[in-house]
Each structure stands twice: as structure tokens, then as C-alpha cells.
Short mmCIF file of C-alpha atoms in Angstrom, two decimals:
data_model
loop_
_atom_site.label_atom_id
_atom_site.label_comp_id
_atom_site.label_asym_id
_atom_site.label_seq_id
_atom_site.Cartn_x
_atom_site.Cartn_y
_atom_site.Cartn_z
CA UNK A 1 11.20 -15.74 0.13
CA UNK A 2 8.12 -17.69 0.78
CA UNK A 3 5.35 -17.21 -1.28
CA UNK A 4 1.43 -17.36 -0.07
CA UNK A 5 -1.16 -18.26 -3.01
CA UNK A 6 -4.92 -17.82 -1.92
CA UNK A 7 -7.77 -19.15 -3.64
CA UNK A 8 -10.24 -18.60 -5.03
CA UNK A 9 -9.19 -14.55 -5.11
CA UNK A 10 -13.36 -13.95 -5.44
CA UNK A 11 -16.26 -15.81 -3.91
CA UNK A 12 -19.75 -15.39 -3.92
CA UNK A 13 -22.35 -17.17 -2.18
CA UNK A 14 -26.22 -17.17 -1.43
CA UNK A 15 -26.92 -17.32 2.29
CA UNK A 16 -26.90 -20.63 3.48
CA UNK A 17 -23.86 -22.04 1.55
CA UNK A 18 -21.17 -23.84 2.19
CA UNK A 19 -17.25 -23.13 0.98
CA UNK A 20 -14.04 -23.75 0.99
CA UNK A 21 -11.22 -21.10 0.84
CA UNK A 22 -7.47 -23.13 -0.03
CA UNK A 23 -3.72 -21.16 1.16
CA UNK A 24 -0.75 -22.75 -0.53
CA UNK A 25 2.56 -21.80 0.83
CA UNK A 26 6.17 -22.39 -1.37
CA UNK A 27 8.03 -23.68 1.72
CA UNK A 28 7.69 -24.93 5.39
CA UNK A 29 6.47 -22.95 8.32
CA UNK A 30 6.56 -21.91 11.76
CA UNK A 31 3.09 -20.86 11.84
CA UNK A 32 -0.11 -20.20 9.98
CA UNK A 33 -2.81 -17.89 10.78
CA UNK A 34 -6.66 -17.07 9.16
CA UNK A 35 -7.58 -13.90 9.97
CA UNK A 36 -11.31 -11.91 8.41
CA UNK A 37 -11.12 -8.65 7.66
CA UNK A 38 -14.67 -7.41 7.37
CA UNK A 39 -16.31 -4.57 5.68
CA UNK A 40 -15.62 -2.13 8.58
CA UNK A 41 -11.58 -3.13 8.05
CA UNK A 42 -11.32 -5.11 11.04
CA UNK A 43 -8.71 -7.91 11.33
CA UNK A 44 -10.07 -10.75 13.13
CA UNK A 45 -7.54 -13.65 14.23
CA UNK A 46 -9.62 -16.55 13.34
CA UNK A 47 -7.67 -19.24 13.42
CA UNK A 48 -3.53 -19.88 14.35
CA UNK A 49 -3.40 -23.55 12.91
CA UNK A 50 0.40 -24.66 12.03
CA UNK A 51 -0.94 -27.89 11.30
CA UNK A 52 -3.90 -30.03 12.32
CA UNK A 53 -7.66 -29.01 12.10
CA UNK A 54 -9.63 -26.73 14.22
CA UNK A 55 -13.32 -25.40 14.16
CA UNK A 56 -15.06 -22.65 15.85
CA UNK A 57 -18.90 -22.78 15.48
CA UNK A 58 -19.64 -22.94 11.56
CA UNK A 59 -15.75 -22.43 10.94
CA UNK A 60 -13.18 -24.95 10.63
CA UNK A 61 -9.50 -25.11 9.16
CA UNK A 62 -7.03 -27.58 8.16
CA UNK A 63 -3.77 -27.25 7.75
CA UNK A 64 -1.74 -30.08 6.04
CA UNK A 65 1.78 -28.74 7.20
CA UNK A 66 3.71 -31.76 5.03
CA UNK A 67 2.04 -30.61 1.72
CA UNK A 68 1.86 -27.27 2.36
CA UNK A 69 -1.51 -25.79 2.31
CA UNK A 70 -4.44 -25.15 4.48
CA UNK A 71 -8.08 -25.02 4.19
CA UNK A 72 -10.73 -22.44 5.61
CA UNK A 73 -14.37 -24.07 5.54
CA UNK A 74 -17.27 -22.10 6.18
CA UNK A 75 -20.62 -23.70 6.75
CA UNK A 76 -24.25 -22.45 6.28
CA UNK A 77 -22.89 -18.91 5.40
CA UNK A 78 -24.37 -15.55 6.48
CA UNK A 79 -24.10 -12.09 5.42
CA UNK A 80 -22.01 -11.13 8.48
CA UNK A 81 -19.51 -13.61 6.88
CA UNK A 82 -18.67 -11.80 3.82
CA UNK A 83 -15.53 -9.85 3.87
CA UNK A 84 -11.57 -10.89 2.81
CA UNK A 85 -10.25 -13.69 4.42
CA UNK A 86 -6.28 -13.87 4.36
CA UNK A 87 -3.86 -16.57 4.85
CA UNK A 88 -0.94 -15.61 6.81
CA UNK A 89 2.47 -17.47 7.36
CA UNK A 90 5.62 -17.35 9.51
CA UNK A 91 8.55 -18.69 7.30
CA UNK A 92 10.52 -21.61 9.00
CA UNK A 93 14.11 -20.19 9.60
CA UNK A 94 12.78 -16.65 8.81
CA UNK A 95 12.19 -13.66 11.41
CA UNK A 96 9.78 -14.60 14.37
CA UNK A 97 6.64 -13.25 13.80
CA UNK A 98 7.44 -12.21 10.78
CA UNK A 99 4.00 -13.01 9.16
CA UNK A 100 3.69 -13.08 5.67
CA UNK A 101 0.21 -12.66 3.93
CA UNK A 102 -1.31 -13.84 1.42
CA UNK A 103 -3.45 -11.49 -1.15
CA UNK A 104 -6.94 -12.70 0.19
CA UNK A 105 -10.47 -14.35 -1.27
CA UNK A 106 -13.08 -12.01 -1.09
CA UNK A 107 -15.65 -13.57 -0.32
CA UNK A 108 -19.54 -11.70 -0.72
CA UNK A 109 -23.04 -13.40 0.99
CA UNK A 110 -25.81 -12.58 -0.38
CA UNK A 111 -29.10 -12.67 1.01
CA UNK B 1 -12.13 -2.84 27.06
CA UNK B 2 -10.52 -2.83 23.83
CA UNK B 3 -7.30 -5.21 23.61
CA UNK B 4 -5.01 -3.48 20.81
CA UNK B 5 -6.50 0.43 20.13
CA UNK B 6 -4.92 2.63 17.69
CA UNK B 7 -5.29 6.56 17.55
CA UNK B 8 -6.19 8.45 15.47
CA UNK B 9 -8.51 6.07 13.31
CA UNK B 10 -8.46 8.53 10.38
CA UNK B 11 -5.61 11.05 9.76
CA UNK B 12 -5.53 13.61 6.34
CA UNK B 13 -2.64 16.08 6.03
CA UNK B 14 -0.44 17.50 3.94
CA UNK B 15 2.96 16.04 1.68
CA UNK B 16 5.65 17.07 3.76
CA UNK B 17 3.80 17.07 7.10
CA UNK B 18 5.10 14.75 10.62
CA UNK B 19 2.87 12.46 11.95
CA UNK B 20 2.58 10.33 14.69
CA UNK B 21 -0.31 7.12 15.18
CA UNK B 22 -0.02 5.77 18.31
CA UNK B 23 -0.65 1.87 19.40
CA UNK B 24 -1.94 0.60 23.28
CA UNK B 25 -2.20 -2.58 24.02
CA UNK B 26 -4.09 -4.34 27.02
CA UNK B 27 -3.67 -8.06 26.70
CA UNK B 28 -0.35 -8.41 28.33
CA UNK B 29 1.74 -9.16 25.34
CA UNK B 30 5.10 -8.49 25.28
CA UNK B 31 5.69 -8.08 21.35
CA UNK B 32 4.29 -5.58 19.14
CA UNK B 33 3.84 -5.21 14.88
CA UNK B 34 2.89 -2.33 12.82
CA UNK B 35 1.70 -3.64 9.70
CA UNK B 36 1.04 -1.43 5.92
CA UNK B 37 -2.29 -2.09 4.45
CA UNK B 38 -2.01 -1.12 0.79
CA UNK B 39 -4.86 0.21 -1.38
CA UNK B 40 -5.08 -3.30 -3.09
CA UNK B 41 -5.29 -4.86 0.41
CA UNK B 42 -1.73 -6.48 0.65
CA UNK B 43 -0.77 -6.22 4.25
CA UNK B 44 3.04 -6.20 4.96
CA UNK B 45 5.18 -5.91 8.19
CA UNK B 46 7.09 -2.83 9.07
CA UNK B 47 8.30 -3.61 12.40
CA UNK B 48 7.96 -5.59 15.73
CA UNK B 49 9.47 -4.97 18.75
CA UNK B 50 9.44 -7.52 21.73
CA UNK B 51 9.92 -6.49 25.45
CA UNK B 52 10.93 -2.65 24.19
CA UNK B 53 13.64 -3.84 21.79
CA UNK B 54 13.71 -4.06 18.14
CA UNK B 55 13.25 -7.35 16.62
CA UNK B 56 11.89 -6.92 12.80
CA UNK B 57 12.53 -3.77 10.87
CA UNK B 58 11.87 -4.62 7.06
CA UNK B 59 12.67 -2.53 4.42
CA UNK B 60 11.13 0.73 5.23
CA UNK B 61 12.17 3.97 4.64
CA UNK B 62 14.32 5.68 7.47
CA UNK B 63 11.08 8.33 7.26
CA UNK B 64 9.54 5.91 8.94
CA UNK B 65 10.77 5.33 12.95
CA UNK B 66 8.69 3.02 15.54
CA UNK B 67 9.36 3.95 19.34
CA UNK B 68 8.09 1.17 21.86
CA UNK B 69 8.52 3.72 25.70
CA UNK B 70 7.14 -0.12 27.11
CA UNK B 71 5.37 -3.36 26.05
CA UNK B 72 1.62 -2.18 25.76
CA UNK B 73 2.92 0.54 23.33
CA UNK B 74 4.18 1.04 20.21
CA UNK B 75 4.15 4.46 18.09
CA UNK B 76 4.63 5.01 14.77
CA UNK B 77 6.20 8.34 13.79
CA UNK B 78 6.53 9.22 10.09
CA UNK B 79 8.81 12.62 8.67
CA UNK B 80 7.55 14.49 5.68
CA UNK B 81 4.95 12.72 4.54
CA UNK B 82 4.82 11.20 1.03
CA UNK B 83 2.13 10.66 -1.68
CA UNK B 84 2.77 6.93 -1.20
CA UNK B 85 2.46 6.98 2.04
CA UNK B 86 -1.68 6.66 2.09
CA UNK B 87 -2.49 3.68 3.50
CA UNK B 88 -3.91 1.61 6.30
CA UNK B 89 -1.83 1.39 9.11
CA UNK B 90 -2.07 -1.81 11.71
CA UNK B 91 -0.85 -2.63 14.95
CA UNK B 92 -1.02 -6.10 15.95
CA UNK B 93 0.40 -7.61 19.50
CA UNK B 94 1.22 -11.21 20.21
CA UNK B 95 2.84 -13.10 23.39
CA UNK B 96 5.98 -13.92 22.86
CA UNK B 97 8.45 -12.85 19.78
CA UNK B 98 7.57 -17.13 18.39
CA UNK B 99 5.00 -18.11 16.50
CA UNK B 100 2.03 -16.92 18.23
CA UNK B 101 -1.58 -15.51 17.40
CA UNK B 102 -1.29 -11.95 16.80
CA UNK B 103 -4.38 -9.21 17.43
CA UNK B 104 -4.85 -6.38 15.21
CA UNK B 105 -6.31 -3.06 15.82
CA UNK B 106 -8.89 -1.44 14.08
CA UNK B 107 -5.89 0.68 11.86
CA UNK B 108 -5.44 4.28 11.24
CA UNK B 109 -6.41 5.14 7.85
CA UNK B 110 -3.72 7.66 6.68
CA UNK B 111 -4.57 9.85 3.34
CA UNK B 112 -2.08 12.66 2.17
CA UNK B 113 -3.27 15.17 -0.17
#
């Protein structure tokens, strides 16, 4: 099956910073979601990007559907930010909405 | 006006116990996921049903039975309970059985002693 490679798997940051989270994915896709999980173990649908690039205030993603991976930027961070962010795929030929995830960057804002 | 709500959030019992978390859903989808949240945070699919029928069912134990009386709802119904059965438990609803967004609820935190 596919497989779903996040990086980096820890990030910290000061307040302010900018970053870039990277998903690389073994095979093509249907589909590819970012979703936050934050502190409180909420799973927020960020962004549903197959290909192309989005943004949504100080978030933006790319994905490059051809070379198989996809990008999360995050711009002048804040603390509300921190939390895992996970990669998500739907297999091409697989199950629909069968989402596979990846493991997740952690990502921590400090002050 | 919450969109996907899951109940309980928190559930401790007993090995060998039944249990039953139960999934609402008020954004007009027509397909619904449960999702596994492990204690190392790797979230895997269980099951999905679309319009009331049956459209994933991964490899889950038959302990484990999903039962969907319409298309805002999907329960989750689990026979003696098993150590390995802690976990965070998600239900997530999309539009359409494609590729679509999905929404998660808040899970249901499920600890056996």
C-alpha cells in the first residue's frame, strides 16, 4: 500500500517564525488532506489540496501531485499554532475515502 | 451548532465490558468514518458507510460492529472489551463516498482497565 512520510517528525519554533512542514507519498492520489490536531485533540480539516496551492490567512499548501509531495507553510507563527499536523492521502485506485495518514510533525511555539 | 458530535467524550470500563460511542452529524453529508487514534497518534480507518450502506470495513476485529440507522449517524458498538482496545476513537463525515474533505469530531477517549 501507499506509504505517507512526514517531515520533520518534531518542530519547534519561537513566536513569530516561519516553517515549512513536507508529506511525501509512495504513489499517486485521489486526494490529499492537512488536517491540525491541537492540544485539546481536535482534528481540524485545514486544507483538501490534491494538487495546486492554497492559503488561508498565514497558512498555505502546495501540493506537487506529479512528484508526489506537498508542502504546509506556516507564517509568523503563534502559540495557538502548535499542535500535530498530519498529512493524509486517498490512494488512486484504492477505497474512496479511504484516507491514509501520515505519522505527523509536532510542531511546539514558544512564546 | 456542532457539525460532527460524538458521545460520550470519555468512556473507562472494564475488560470484557459492551460499549457503544455514538456519532451525529449535522452538515448534510451522506458518508460517514470512524477512525482509531492510537497512543502514538497514528490514526487509521475502521469503517465508512455512505447513504446507510457499508463501503470500507478494514481489518478490524468482528468485536468491533458500526450500525449507520441513517446518514447523520453512525455508532460504534464494541463486545468484550480488550486491553488493546484504549484508544481515541473518531468520527469524521464527508459529502460524497469520492475524494472529499472530511470533518472530525472531537473523539471519544476510550480507556479499559
Amino acid at each position: 500500500g501507499i506509504q505517507v512520510e512526514q517531515s520533520p517528525p518534531d518542530l519547534i519554533l519561537q513566536e513569530g517564525a516561519n516553517s515549512t512542514l513536507r508529506c511525501n507519498f509512495s504513489d499517486s492520489v485521489n486526494n490529499l488532506q492537512w488536517f491540525h490536531q491541537n492540544p485539546w485533540g481536535q482534528l481540524i480539516n485545514l486544507f483538501y489540496i490534491p494538487s495546486g496551492t492554497k492559503q488561508n490567512g498565514r497558512l498555505s499548501a502546495t501540493t506537487v501531485a506529479t512528484e508526489r509531495y506537498s508542502l504546509l507553510y506556516i507564517s509568523s507563527s503563534q502559540t495557538t499554532d502548535s499542535g500535530v499536523y498530519f498529512c493524509a492521502v486517498e490512494e488512486y485506485g484504492g477505497s474512496q475515502g479511504n484516507l491514509i495518514f501520515g505519522k505527523g510533525t509536532k510542531l511546539s511555539v514558544k512564546p | 451548532d456542532t457539525a460532527v458530535s460524538q458521545t460520550p467524550k470519555y468512556l473507562v470500563t472494564q475488560m470484557g465490558n459492551d460499549k457503544s460511542i455514538k456519532c451525529e452529524q449535522n452538515l448534510g453529508h451522506d458518508t460517514m468514518y470512524w477512525y482509531k487514534q492510537d497512543s502514538k497518534k497514528f490514526l487509521k480507518i475502521m469503517f465508512s458507510y455512505n447513504n446507510k450502506e457499508l463501503i470500507i470495513n478494514e481489518t478490524v476485529p468482528n468485536r468491533f460492529s458500526p450500525k449507520s440507522p441513517d446518514k447523520a449517524h453512525l455508532n460504534l458498538h464494541i463486545n468484550s472489551l480488550e486491553l488493546g482496545d484504549s484508544a481515541v476513537y473518531f468520527c469524521a463525515s464527508s459529502q460524497g463516498s469520492g475524494s472529499q474533505p472530511q470533518h472530525f469530531g472531537d473523539g471519544t477517549r476510550l480507556s479499559i482497565l
